[in-house]
PDB file of C-alpha atoms in Angstrom:
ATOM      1  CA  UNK A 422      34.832  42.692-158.638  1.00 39.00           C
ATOM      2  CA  UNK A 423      34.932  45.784-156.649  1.00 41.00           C
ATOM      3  CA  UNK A 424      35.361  48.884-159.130  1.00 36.00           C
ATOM      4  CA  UNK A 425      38.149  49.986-156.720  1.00 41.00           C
ATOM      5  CA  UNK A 426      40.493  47.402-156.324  1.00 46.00           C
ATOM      6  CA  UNK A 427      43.514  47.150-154.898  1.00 44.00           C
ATOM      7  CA  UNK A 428      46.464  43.978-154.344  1.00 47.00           C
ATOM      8  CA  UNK A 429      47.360  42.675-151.473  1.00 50.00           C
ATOM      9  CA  UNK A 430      50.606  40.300-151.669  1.00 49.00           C
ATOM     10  CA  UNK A 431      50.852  38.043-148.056  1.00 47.00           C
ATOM     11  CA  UNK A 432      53.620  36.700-146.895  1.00 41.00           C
ATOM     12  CA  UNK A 433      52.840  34.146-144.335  1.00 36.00           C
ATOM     13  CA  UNK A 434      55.160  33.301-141.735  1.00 35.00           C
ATOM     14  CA  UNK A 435      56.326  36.615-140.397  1.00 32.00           C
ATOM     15  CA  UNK A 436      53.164  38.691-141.129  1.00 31.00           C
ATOM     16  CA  UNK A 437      51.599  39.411-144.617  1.00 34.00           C
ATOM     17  CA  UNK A 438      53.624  41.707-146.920  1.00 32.00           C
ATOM     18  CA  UNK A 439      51.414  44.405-148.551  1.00 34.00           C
ATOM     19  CA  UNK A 440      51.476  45.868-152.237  1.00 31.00           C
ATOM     20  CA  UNK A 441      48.772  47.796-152.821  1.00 30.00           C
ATOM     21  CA  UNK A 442      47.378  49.105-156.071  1.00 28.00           C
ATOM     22  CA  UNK A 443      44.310  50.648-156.544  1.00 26.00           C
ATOM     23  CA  UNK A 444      42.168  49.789-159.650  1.00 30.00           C
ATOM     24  CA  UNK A 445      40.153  52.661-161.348  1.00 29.00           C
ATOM     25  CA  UNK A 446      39.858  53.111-165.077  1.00 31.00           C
ATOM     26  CA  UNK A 447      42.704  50.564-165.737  1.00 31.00           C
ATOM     27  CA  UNK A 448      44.506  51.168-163.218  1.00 36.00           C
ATOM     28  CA  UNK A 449      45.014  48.916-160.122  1.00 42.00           C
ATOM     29  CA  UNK A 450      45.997  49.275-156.554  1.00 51.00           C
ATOM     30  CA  UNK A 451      47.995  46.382-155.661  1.00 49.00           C
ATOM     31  CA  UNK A 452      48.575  45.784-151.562  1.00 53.00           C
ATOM     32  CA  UNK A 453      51.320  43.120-151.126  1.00 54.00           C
ATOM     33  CA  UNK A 454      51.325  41.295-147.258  1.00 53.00           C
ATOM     34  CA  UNK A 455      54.377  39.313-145.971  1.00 50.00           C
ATOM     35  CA  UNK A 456      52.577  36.775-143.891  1.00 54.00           C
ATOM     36  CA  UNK A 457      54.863  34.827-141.153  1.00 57.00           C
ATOM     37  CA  UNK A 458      55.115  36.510-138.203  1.00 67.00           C
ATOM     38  CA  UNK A 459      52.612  39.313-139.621  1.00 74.00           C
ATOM     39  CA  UNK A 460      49.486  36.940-140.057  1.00 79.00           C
ATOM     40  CA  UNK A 461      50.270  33.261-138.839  1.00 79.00           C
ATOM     41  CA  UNK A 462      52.879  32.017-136.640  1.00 77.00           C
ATOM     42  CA  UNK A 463      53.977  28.691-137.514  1.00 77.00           C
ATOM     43  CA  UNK A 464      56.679  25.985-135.971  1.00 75.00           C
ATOM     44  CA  UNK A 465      57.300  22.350-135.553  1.00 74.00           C
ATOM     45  CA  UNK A 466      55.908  22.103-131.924  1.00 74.00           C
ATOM     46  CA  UNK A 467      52.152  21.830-131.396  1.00 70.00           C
ATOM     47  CA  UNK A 468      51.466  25.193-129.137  1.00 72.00           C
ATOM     48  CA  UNK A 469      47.547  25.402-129.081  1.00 83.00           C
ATOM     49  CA  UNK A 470      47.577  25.219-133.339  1.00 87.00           C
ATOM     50  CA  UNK A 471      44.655  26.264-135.730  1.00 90.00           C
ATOM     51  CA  UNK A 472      45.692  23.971-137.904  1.00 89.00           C
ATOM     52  CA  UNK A 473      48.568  21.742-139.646  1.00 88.00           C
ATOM     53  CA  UNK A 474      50.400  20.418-142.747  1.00 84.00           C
ATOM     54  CA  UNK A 475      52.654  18.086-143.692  1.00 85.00           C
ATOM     55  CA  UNK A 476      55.873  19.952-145.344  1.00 79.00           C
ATOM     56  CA  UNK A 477      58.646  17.570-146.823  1.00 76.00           C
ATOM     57  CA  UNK A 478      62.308  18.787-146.191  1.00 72.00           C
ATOM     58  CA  UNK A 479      65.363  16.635-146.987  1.00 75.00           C
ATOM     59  CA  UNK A 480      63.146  13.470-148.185  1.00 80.00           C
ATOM     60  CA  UNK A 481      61.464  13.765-144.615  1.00 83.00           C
ATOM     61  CA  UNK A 482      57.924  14.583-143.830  1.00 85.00           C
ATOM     62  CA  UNK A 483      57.235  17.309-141.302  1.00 82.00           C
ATOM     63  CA  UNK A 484      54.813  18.738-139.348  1.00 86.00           C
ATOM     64  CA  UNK A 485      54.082  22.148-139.207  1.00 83.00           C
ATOM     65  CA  UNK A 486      51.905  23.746-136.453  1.00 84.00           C
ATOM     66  CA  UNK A 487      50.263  27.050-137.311  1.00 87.00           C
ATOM     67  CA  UNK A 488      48.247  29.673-135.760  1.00 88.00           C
ATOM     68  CA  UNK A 489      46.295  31.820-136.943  1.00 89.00           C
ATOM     69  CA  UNK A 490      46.953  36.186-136.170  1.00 91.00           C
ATOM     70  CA  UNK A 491      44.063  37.364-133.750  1.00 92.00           C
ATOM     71  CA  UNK A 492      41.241  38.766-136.642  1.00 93.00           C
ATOM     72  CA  UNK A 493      43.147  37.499-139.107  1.00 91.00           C
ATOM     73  CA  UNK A 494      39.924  36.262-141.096  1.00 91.00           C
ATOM     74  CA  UNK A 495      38.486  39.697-140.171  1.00 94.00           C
ATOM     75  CA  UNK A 496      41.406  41.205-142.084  1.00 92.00           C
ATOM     76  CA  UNK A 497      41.687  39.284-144.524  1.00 91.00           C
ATOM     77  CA  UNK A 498      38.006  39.601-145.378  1.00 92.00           C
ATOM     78  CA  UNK A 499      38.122  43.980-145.242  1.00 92.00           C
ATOM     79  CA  UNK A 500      40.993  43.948-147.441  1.00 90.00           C
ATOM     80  CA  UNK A 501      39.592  41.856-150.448  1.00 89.00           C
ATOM     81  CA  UNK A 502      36.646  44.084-150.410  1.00 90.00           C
ATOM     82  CA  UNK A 503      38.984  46.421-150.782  1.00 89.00           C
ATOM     83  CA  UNK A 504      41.900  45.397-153.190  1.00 85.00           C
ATOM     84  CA  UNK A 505      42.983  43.147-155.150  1.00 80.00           C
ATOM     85  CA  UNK A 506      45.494  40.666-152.674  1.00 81.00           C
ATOM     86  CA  UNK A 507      48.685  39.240-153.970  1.00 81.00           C
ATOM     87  CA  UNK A 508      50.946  36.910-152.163  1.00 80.00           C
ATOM     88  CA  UNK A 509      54.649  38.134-152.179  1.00 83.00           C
ATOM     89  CA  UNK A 510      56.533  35.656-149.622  1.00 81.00           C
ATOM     90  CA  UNK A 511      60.323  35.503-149.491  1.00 76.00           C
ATOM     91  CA  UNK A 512      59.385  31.585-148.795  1.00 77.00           C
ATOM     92  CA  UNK A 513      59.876  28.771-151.080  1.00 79.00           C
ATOM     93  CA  UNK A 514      56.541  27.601-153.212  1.00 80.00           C
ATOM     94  CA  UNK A 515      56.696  24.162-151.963  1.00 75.00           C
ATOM     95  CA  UNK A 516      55.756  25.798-147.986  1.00 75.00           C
ATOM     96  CA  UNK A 517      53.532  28.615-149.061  1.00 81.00           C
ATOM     97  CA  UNK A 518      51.558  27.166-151.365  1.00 86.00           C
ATOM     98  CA  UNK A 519      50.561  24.378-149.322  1.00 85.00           C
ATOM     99  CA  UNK A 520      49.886  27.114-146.609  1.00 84.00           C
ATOM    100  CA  UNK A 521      48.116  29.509-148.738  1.00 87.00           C
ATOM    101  CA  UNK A 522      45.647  26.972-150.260  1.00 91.00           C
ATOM    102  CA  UNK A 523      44.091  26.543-146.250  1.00 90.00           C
ATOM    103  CA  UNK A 524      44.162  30.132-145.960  1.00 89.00           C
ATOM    104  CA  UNK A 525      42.267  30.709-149.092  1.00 91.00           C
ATOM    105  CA  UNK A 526      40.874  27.127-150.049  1.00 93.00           C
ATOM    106  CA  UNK A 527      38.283  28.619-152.746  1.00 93.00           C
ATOM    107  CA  UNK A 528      40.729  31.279-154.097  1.00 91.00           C
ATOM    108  CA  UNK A 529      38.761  34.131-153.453  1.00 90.00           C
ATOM    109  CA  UNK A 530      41.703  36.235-151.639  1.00 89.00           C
ATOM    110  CA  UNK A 531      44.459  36.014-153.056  1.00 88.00           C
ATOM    111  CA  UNK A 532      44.621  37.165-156.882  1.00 85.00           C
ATOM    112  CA  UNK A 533      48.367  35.465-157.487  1.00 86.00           C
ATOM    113  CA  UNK A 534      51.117  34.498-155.367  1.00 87.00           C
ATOM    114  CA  UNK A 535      54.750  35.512-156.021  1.00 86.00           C
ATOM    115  CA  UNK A 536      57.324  33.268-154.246  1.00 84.00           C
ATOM    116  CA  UNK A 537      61.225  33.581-153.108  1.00 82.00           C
ATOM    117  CA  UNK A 538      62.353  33.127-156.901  1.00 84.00           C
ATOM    118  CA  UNK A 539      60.889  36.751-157.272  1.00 80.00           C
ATOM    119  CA  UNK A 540      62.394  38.076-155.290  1.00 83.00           C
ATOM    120  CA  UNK A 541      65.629  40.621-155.615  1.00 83.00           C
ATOM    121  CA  UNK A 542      68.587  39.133-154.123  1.00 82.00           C
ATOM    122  CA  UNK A 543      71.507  41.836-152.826  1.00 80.00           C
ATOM    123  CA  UNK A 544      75.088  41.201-150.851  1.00 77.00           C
ATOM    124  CA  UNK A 545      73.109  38.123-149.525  1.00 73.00           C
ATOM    125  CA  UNK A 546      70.063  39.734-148.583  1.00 77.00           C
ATOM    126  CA  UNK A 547      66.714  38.628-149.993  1.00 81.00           C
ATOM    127  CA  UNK A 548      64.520  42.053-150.973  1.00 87.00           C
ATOM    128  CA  UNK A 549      61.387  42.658-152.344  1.00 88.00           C
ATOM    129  CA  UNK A 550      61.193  44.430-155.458  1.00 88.00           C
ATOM    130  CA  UNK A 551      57.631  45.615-156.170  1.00 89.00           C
ATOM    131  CA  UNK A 552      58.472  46.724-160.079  1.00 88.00           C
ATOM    132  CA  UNK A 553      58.011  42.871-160.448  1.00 86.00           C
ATOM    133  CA  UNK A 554      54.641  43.399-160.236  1.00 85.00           C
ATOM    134  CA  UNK A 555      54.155  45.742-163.023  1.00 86.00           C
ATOM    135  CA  UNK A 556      51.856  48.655-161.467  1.00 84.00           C
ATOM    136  CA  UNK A 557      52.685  52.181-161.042  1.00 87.00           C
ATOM    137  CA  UNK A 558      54.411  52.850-158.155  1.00 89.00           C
ATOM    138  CA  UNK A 559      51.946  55.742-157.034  1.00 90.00           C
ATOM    139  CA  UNK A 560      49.562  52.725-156.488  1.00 88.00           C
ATOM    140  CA  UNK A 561      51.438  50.257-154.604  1.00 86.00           C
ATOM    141  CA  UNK A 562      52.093  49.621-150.608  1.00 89.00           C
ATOM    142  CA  UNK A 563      53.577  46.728-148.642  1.00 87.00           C
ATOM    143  CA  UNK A 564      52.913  45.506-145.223  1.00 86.00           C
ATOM    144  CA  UNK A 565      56.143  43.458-143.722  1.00 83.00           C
ATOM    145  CA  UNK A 566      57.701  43.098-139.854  1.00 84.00           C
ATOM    146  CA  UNK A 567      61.118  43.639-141.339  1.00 80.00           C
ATOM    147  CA  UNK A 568      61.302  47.089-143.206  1.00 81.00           C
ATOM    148  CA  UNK A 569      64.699  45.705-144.505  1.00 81.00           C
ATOM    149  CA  UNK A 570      62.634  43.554-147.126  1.00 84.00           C
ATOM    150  CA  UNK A 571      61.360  46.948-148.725  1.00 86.00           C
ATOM    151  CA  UNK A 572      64.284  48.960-148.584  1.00 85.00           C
ATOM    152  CA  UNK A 573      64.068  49.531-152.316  1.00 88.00           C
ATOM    153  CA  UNK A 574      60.879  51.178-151.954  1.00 88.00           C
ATOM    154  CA  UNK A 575      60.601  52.606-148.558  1.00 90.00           C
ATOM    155  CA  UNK A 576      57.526  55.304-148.869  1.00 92.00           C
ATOM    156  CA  UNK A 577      55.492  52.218-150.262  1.00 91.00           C
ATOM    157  CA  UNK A 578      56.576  50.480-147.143  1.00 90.00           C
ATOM    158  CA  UNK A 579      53.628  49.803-144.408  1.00 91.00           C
ATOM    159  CA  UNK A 580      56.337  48.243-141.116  1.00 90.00           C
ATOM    160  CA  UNK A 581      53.696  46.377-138.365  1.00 89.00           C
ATOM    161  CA  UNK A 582      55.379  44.380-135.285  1.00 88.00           C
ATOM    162  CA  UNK A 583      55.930  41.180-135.300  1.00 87.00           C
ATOM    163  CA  UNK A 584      53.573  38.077-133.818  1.00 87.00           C
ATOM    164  CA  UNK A 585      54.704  34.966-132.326  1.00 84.00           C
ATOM    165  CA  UNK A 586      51.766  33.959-131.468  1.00 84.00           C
ATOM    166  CA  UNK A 587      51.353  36.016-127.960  1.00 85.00           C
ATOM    167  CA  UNK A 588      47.679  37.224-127.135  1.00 85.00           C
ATOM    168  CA  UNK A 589      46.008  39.778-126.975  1.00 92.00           C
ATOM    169  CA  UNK A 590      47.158  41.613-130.500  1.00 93.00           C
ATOM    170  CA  UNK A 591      45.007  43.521-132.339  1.00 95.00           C
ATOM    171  CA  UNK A 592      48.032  44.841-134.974  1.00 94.00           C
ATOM    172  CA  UNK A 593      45.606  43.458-137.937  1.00 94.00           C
ATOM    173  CA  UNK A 594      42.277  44.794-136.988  1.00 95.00           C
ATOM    174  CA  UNK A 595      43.905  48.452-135.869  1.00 96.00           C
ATOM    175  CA  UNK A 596      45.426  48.612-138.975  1.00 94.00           C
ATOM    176  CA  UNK A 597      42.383  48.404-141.376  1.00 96.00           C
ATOM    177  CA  UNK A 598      41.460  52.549-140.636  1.00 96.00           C
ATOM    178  CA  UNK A 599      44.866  53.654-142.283  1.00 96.00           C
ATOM    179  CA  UNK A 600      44.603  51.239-145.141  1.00 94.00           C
ATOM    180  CA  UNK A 601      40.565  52.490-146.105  1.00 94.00           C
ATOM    181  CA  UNK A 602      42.764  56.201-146.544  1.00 94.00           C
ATOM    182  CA  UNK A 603      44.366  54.494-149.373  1.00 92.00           C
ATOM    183  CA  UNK A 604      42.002  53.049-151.350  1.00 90.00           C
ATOM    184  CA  UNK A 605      41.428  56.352-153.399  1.00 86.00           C
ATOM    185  CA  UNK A 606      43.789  57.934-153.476  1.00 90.00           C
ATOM    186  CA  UNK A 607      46.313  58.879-156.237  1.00 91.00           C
ATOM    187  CA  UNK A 608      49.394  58.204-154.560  1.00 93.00           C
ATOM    188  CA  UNK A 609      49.755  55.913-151.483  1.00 92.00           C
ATOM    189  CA  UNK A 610      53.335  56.839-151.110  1.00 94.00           C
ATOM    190  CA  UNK A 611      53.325  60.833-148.740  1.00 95.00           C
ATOM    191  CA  UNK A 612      50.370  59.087-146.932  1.00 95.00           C
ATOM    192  CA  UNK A 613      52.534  56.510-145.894  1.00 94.00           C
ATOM    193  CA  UNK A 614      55.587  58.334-145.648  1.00 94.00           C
ATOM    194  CA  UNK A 615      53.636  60.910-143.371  1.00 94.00           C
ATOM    195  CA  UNK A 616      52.974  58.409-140.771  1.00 93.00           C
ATOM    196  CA  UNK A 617      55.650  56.261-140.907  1.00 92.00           C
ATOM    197  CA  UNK A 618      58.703  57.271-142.383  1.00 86.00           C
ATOM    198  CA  UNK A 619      58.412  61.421-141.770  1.00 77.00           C
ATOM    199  CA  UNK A 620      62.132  61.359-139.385  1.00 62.00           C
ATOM    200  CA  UNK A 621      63.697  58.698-141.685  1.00 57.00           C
ATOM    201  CA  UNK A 622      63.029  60.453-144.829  1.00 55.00           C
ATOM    202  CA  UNK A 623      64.309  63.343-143.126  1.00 54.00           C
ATOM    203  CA  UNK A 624      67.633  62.001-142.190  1.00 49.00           C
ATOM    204  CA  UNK A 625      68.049  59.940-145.053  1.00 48.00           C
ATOM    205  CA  UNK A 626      68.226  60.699-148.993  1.00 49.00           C
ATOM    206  CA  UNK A 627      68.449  56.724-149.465  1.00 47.00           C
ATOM    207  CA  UNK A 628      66.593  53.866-147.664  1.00 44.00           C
ATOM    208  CA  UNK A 629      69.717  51.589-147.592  1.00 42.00           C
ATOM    209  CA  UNK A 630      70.358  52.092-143.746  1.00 43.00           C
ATOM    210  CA  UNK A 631      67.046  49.632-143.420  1.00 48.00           C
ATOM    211  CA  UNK A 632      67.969  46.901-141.999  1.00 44.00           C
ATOM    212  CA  UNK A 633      67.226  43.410-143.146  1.00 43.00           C
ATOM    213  CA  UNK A 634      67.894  39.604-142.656  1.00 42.00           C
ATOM    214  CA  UNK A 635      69.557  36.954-144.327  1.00 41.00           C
ATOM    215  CA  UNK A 636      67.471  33.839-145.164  1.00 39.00           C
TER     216      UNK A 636
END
């Protein structure tokens, strides 16, 4: 494996959720990815699909239509070179997994795959809670359309737009420049705050005015 590696956790309906930790001398850099609406779009009508699965809900058999983020493979394929990838999805394992196995059919992307039961739950809102992971802090980023999810941990927090399947978007592949500045660094977290989080962090002592979503 690369000497500097670093996790990338997908989530992916929404977009891919990122937790990032980078791996040098025992440590690891660990990049997390939510992945619906960040690197597939998915639904039960076919709209011009990449692919499909069956997905059983209530006893009945569905299908699900999904499409694939413009350079998604691109992506997918610069950021394993560069870190170690771990799914974090606020879905249930009986979608994702399903899902994740076409995305990565020879399980050389993803490293592991952490499902809705990880996940923090708060006043009825599902977070993401990146100590779960077990890596310095200093070493860890997430990716996610809805900033709410990482409200716990908002300097590791990498927002990108969400896709519904529109074209052109090129959110993935203009991303990759900012995430090759992390890959050795010490601390991921006043790169990221720098760029993305300078006026919040100013106006805020506490990221709790994120907002998030029910599921």
């Amino acid at each position: 494996m690369h000497q500097s590696l670093a996790t990338k956790c997908l989530e992916l309906e929404r977009f891919m959720i990122c937790d990032v930790m980078f791996d040098c001398d025992d440590e690891f850099l660990k990049f997390e990815l939510l992945y619906a609406e960040t690197l597939i779009h998915s639904s039960t009508f076919p709209r011009d699909a990449d692919f499909t699965f069956t997905m059983m809900s209530k006893g009945e058999a569905s299908t699900v239509y999904v499409r694939k983020r413009p350079f998604l493979e691109e992506f997918l394929e610069k950021v394993a070179e560069m870190f170690e990838v771990v799914i974090f999805t606020a879905s249930r394992s009986s979608y994702s997994a399903t899902l994740l196995d076409i995305l990565d059919p020879h399980n050389k992307l993803f490293a592991r795959r952490f499902y809705r039961d990880s996940c923090k739950r708060e006043d009825g809102h599902c977070l993401k809670d990146l100590t779960v992971l077990g890596i310095d802090m200093a070493k860890v980023f997430i990716i996610d359309n809805s900033p709410g999810v990482f409200r716990l941990h908002v300097n590791n927090g990498i927002p990108i737009k969400s896709w519904y399947g529109e074209c052109p978007d090129y959110a993935l592949i203009d991303l990759l420049p900012f995430l090759k500045k992390l890959v050795d660094v010490d601390d991921v977290r006043p790169i990221i705050a720098a760029k993305f989080w300078k006026k919040f962090n100013s106006a805020h002592s506490s990221p709790a005015p994120l907002p998030i979503r029910r599921i």
